[in-house]
């Protein structure tokens, strides 16, 4: 997005990666920045919809930021180590009701961690969450049999599905992934309560003038209509959303309410 925005707005866009604490570190930098439109946060919704319930000390309040746009969404692929006898979601759930299954994730508070807790809550199976430092090692753990399964980003899982090292059981999105059209959604399997979509959001400090927000929204809409960016979204397994204003805030609020209940029900936490 940065190159396209730089071209249309004639303004340099410098991308600074600030990982840590489930996105809290990067978000806090933006919260403490001037509300002039020159510091923008790009992240995922769990920083605002999950972290407030699992971190004992939050450096900011979700209300300190407001959405510019919910850009896109992405489901996760539920995959199991091919050496286990889990050929379907039915097999996985049956096994999880008789013994504890190990699920990997990209870290505490990550979408994969949230998925494990949703599965525990909605499918009533026993899961031991095993956090790793990133999606790649979490996928490697599934591929090698270090864990039983995981719900992780589809682009990282798919190469190992194609080699037969991982069994693709389902995707958690509302629609099938364009990267893996043969893999059913959880809803198609009668497991709609297991749906989980990660939202990719752009945020600014809440005091940023609406006129400034509007300028960035218009530039982002234009960028997202460019054919090369559309192709890149598909390759990253991202579905265009384009939600702004009240619609964007409502989507985030609805997820926050859902995840608050799941955190309370399962005891999900992080340090």
GROMACS .gro file of N, CA and C in nm, residues 139-228:
model
  270
  139UNK      N    1   0.390  -2.303   1.200
  139UNK     CA    2   0.358  -2.395   1.089
  139UNK      C    3   0.456  -2.511   1.088
  140UNK      N    4   0.583  -2.482   1.109
  140UNK     CA    5   0.686  -2.587   1.112
  140UNK      C    6   0.656  -2.689   1.221
  141UNK      N    7   0.604  -2.643   1.333
  141UNK     CA    8   0.569  -2.733   1.443
  141UNK      C    9   0.459  -2.831   1.403
  142UNK      N   10   0.362  -2.782   1.323
  142UNK     CA   11   0.257  -2.872   1.273
  142UNK      C   12   0.316  -2.970   1.173
  143UNK      N   13   0.394  -2.918   1.079
  143UNK     CA   14   0.451  -3.000   0.973
  143UNK      C   15   0.539  -3.113   1.028
  144UNK      N   16   0.613  -3.084   1.135
  144UNK     CA   17   0.706  -3.182   1.190
  144UNK      C   18   0.644  -3.277   1.291
  145UNK      N   19   0.519  -3.247   1.330
  145UNK     CA   20   0.455  -3.331   1.430
  145UNK      C   21   0.488  -3.292   1.573
  146UNK      N   22   0.553  -3.179   1.589
  146UNK     CA   23   0.584  -3.129   1.723
  146UNK      C   24   0.455  -3.097   1.799
  147UNK      N   25   0.352  -3.057   1.723
  147UNK     CA   26   0.218  -3.038   1.777
  147UNK      C   27   0.120  -3.116   1.690
  148UNK      N   28  -0.002  -3.133   1.741
  148UNK     CA   29  -0.102  -3.208   1.666
  148UNK      C   30  -0.160  -3.127   1.550
  149UNK      N   31  -0.184  -2.998   1.575
  149UNK     CA   32  -0.254  -2.918   1.475
  149UNK      C   33  -0.236  -2.770   1.505
  150UNK      N   34  -0.296  -2.689   1.421
  150UNK     CA   35  -0.294  -2.545   1.442
  150UNK      C   36  -0.391  -2.479   1.346
  151UNK      N   37  -0.437  -2.360   1.382
  151UNK     CA   38  -0.517  -2.277   1.293
  151UNK      C   39  -0.431  -2.156   1.261
  152UNK      N   40  -0.373  -2.156   1.141
  152UNK     CA   41  -0.269  -2.059   1.107
  152UNK      C   42  -0.293  -1.999   0.969
  153UNK      N   43  -0.215  -1.896   0.935
  153UNK     CA   44  -0.232  -1.828   0.807
  153UNK      C   45  -0.218  -1.925   0.691
  154UNK      N   46  -0.316  -1.921   0.601
  154UNK     CA   47  -0.321  -2.015   0.488
  154UNK      C   48  -0.196  -2.013   0.400
  155UNK      N   49  -0.141  -1.894   0.362
  155UNK     CA   50  -0.023  -1.897   0.275
  155UNK      C   51   0.095  -1.973   0.333
  156UNK      N   52   0.107  -1.972   0.466
  156UNK     CA   53   0.217  -2.046   0.529
  156UNK      C   54   0.192  -2.195   0.536
  157UNK      N   55   0.066  -2.234   0.544
  157UNK     CA   56   0.031  -2.376   0.556
  157UNK      C   57   0.030  -2.446   0.420
  158UNK      N   58  -0.014  -2.374   0.317
  158UNK     CA   59  -0.045  -2.436   0.188
  158UNK      C   60   0.071  -2.513   0.124
  159UNK      N   61   0.195  -2.461   0.125
  159UNK     CA   62   0.304  -2.538   0.063
  159UNK      C   63   0.321  -2.676   0.125
  160UNK      N   64   0.298  -2.688   0.254
  160UNK     CA   65   0.315  -2.816   0.323
  160UNK      C   66   0.193  -2.906   0.306
  161UNK      N   67   0.078  -2.844   0.278
  161UNK     CA   68  -0.040  -2.922   0.241
  161UNK      C   69  -0.015  -2.990   0.107
  162UNK      N   70   0.045  -2.915   0.015
  162UNK     CA   71   0.070  -2.967  -0.120
  162UNK      C   72   0.173  -3.079  -0.120
  163UNK      N   73   0.265  -3.079  -0.023
  163UNK     CA   74   0.364  -3.187  -0.015
  163UNK      C   75   0.315  -3.304   0.069
  164UNK      N   76   0.195  -3.289   0.128
  164UNK     CA   77   0.140  -3.398   0.208
  164UNK      C   78   0.186  -3.403   0.351
  165UNK      N   79   0.260  -3.302   0.396
  165UNK     CA   80   0.308  -3.301   0.534
  165UNK      C   81   0.202  -3.252   0.632
  166UNK      N   82   0.107  -3.173   0.581
  166UNK     CA   83  -0.003  -3.121   0.663
  166UNK      C   84  -0.135  -3.155   0.596
  167UNK      N   85  -0.233  -3.200   0.675
  167UNK     CA   86  -0.368  -3.223   0.625
  167UNK      C   87  -0.450  -3.097   0.646
  168UNK      N   88  -0.504  -3.040   0.538
  168UNK     CA   89  -0.590  -2.923   0.548
  168UNK      C   90  -0.732  -2.969   0.581
  169UNK      N   91  -0.784  -2.925   0.694
  169UNK     CA   92  -0.914  -2.974   0.741
  169UNK      C   93  -1.028  -2.875   0.714
  170UNK      N   94  -0.999  -2.746   0.724
  170UNK     CA   95  -1.103  -2.644   0.705
  170UNK      C   96  -1.037  -2.507   0.704
  171UNK      N   97  -1.114  -2.406   0.663
  171UNK     CA   98  -1.073  -2.267   0.681
  171UNK      C   99  -1.178  -2.201   0.769
  172UNK      N  100  -1.136  -2.102   0.846
  172UNK     CA  101  -1.226  -2.041   0.944
  172UNK      C  102  -1.300  -1.918   0.890
  173UNK      N  103  -1.275  -1.881   0.765
  173UNK     CA  104  -1.340  -1.764   0.706
  173UNK      C  105  -1.484  -1.795   0.665
  174UNK      N  106  -1.560  -1.688   0.639
  174UNK     CA  107  -1.699  -1.706   0.597
  174UNK      C  108  -1.708  -1.769   0.458
  175UNK      N  109  -1.610  -1.736   0.373
  175UNK     CA  110  -1.606  -1.793   0.238
  175UNK      C  111  -1.479  -1.874   0.220
  176UNK      N  112  -1.478  -1.963   0.124
  176UNK     CA  113  -1.359  -2.043   0.097
  176UNK      C  114  -1.244  -1.955   0.051
  177UNK      N  115  -1.124  -1.997   0.084
  177UNK     CA  116  -1.005  -1.924   0.043
  177UNK      C  117  -0.983  -1.942  -0.106
  178UNK      N  118  -0.950  -1.832  -0.175
  178UNK     CA  119  -0.919  -1.842  -0.318
  178UNK      C  120  -0.788  -1.917  -0.341
  179UNK      N  121  -0.703  -1.924  -0.239
  179UNK     CA  122  -0.579  -1.999  -0.251
  179UNK      C  123  -0.600  -2.149  -0.233
  180UNK      N  124  -0.708  -2.185  -0.162
  180UNK     CA  125  -0.735  -2.327  -0.134
  180UNK      C  126  -0.884  -2.353  -0.152
  181UNK      N  127  -0.935  -2.340  -0.275
  181UNK     CA  128  -1.080  -2.349  -0.298
  181UNK      C  129  -1.141  -2.486  -0.267
  182UNK      N  130  -1.059  -2.590  -0.256
  182UNK     CA  131  -1.112  -2.723  -0.227
  182UNK      C  132  -1.129  -2.748  -0.077
  183UNK      N  133  -1.082  -2.657   0.005
  183UNK     CA  134  -1.091  -2.677   0.151
  183UNK      C  135  -1.219  -2.613   0.202
  184UNK      N  136  -1.306  -2.688   0.270
  184UNK     CA  137  -1.435  -2.634   0.314
  184UNK      C  138  -1.420  -2.532   0.427
  185UNK      N  139  -1.521  -2.446   0.440
  185UNK     CA  140  -1.526  -2.356   0.554
  185UNK      C  141  -1.581  -2.433   0.674
  186UNK      N  142  -1.556  -2.381   0.794
  186UNK     CA  143  -1.610  -2.447   0.914
  186UNK      C  144  -1.762  -2.444   0.912
  187UNK      N  145  -1.821  -2.338   0.856
  187UNK     CA  146  -1.967  -2.330   0.850
  187UNK      C  147  -2.024  -2.438   0.760
  188UNK      N  148  -1.956  -2.467   0.649
  188UNK     CA  149  -2.001  -2.572   0.559
  188UNK      C  150  -2.000  -2.709   0.627
  189UNK      N  151  -1.916  -2.722   0.729
  189UNK     CA  152  -1.907  -2.847   0.803
  189UNK      C  153  -2.000  -2.849   0.924
  190UNK      N  154  -2.088  -2.748   0.932
  190UNK     CA  155  -2.180  -2.741   1.044
  190UNK      C  156  -2.119  -2.687   1.172
  191UNK      N  157  -2.007  -2.612   1.158
  191UNK     CA  158  -1.933  -2.562   1.274
  191UNK      C  159  -1.918  -2.410   1.268
  192UNK      N  160  -2.029  -2.341   1.245
  192UNK     CA  161  -2.025  -2.197   1.224
  192UNK      C  162  -1.968  -2.122   1.345
  193UNK      N  163  -1.987  -2.177   1.465
  193UNK     CA  164  -1.935  -2.112   1.586
  193UNK      C  165  -1.783  -2.107   1.588
  194UNK      N  166  -1.718  -2.181   1.498
  194UNK     CA  167  -1.572  -2.180   1.492
  194UNK      C  168  -1.518  -2.076   1.394
  195UNK      N  169  -1.608  -2.000   1.332
  195UNK     CA  170  -1.564  -1.898   1.237
  195UNK      C  171  -1.473  -1.795   1.305
  196UNK      N  172  -1.369  -1.758   1.236
  196UNK     CA  173  -1.276  -1.656   1.285
  196UNK      C  174  -1.211  -1.589   1.165
  197UNK      N  175  -1.225  -1.459   1.158
  197UNK     CA  176  -1.158  -1.382   1.053
  197UNK      C  177  -1.073  -1.274   1.117
  198UNK      N  178  -0.951  -1.264   1.072
  198UNK     CA  179  -0.860  -1.159   1.118
  198UNK      C  180  -0.887  -1.035   1.033
  199UNK      N  181  -0.905  -0.921   1.098
  199UNK     CA  182  -0.926  -0.797   1.025
  199UNK      C  183  -0.796  -0.718   1.019
  200UNK      N  184  -0.766  -0.667   0.902
  200UNK     CA  185  -0.648  -0.582   0.884
  200UNK      C  186  -0.696  -0.438   0.883
  201UNK      N  187  -0.650  -0.360   0.981
  201UNK     CA  188  -0.708  -0.228   1.006
  201UNK      C  189  -0.602  -0.118   0.998
  202UNK      N  190  -0.648   0.000   0.959
  202UNK     CA  191  -0.565   0.121   0.962
  202UNK      C  192  -0.629   0.214   1.064
  203UNK      N  193  -0.548   0.262   1.159
  203UNK     CA  194  -0.598   0.344   1.268
  203UNK      C  195  -0.517   0.473   1.279
  204UNK      N  196  -0.580   0.576   1.337
  204UNK     CA  197  -0.514   0.702   1.368
  204UNK      C  198  -0.554   0.743   1.510
  205UNK      N  199  -0.476   0.831   1.573
  205UNK     CA  200  -0.517   0.883   1.704
  205UNK      C  201  -0.658   0.939   1.696
  206UNK      N  202  -0.737   0.917   1.800
  206UNK     CA  203  -0.880   0.952   1.797
  206UNK      C  204  -0.905   1.100   1.775
  207UNK      N  205  -0.808   1.186   1.808
  207UNK     CA  206  -0.827   1.330   1.790
  207UNK      C  207  -0.795   1.379   1.649
  208UNK      N  208  -0.756   1.289   1.560
  208UNK     CA  209  -0.724   1.329   1.423
  208UNK      C  210  -0.849   1.386   1.355
  209UNK      N  211  -0.839   1.503   1.292
  209UNK     CA  212  -0.956   1.563   1.226
  209UNK      C  213  -1.015   1.472   1.119
  210UNK      N  214  -1.147   1.471   1.109
  210UNK     CA  215  -1.215   1.386   1.012
  210UNK      C  216  -1.171   1.418   0.868
  211UNK      N  217  -1.142   1.542   0.841
  211UNK     CA  218  -1.100   1.580   0.705
  211UNK      C  219  -0.969   1.514   0.668
  212UNK      N  220  -0.879   1.498   0.767
  212UNK     CA  221  -0.751   1.430   0.743
  212UNK      C  222  -0.773   1.281   0.720
  213UNK      N  223  -0.860   1.224   0.801
  213UNK     CA  224  -0.894   1.082   0.785
  213UNK      C  225  -0.952   1.056   0.647
  214UNK      N  226  -1.038   1.147   0.601
  214UNK     CA  227  -1.103   1.132   0.471
  214UNK      C  228  -1.002   1.130   0.357
  215UNK      N  229  -0.899   1.212   0.367
  215UNK     CA  230  -0.797   1.216   0.262
  215UNK      C  231  -0.730   1.079   0.249
  216UNK      N  232  -0.695   1.019   0.362
  216UNK     CA  233  -0.630   0.888   0.358
  216UNK      C  234  -0.726   0.780   0.312
  217UNK      N  235  -0.851   0.787   0.354
  217UNK     CA  236  -0.951   0.689   0.310
  217UNK      C  237  -0.964   0.690   0.157
  218UNK      N  238  -0.974   0.808   0.099
  218UNK     CA  239  -0.989   0.818  -0.046
  218UNK      C  240  -0.867   0.762  -0.118
  219UNK      N  241  -0.749   0.791  -0.067
  219UNK     CA  242  -0.627   0.740  -0.129
  219UNK      C  243  -0.617   0.589  -0.117
  220UNK      N  244  -0.663   0.535  -0.005
  220UNK     CA  245  -0.658   0.390   0.016
  220UNK      C  246  -0.756   0.318  -0.075
  221UNK      N  247  -0.876   0.375  -0.091
  221UNK     CA  248  -0.974   0.314  -0.183
  221UNK      C  249  -0.918   0.308  -0.324
  222UNK      N  250  -0.854   0.416  -0.365
  222UNK     CA  251  -0.796   0.420  -0.499
  222UNK      C  252  -0.685   0.315  -0.512
  223UNK      N  253  -0.602   0.304  -0.410
  223UNK     CA  254  -0.492   0.206  -0.414
  223UNK      C  255  -0.545   0.064  -0.421
  224UNK      N  256  -0.650   0.037  -0.343
  224UNK     CA  257  -0.704  -0.099  -0.337
  224UNK      C  258  -0.773  -0.141  -0.466
  225UNK      N  259  -0.801  -0.045  -0.554
  225UNK     CA  260  -0.862  -0.077  -0.684
  225UNK      C  261  -0.759  -0.103  -0.792
  226UNK      N  262  -0.630  -0.086  -0.760
  226UNK     CA  263  -0.526  -0.111  -0.858
  226UNK      C  264  -0.510  -0.262  -0.880
  227UNK      N  265  -0.503  -0.305  -1.005
  227UNK     CA  266  -0.496  -0.449  -1.035
  227UNK      C  267  -0.383  -0.523  -0.963
  228UNK      N  268  -0.264  -0.461  -0.953
  228UNK     CA  269  -0.153  -0.531  -0.890
  228UNK      C  270  -0.177  -0.550  -0.741
   0.00000   0.00000   0.00000
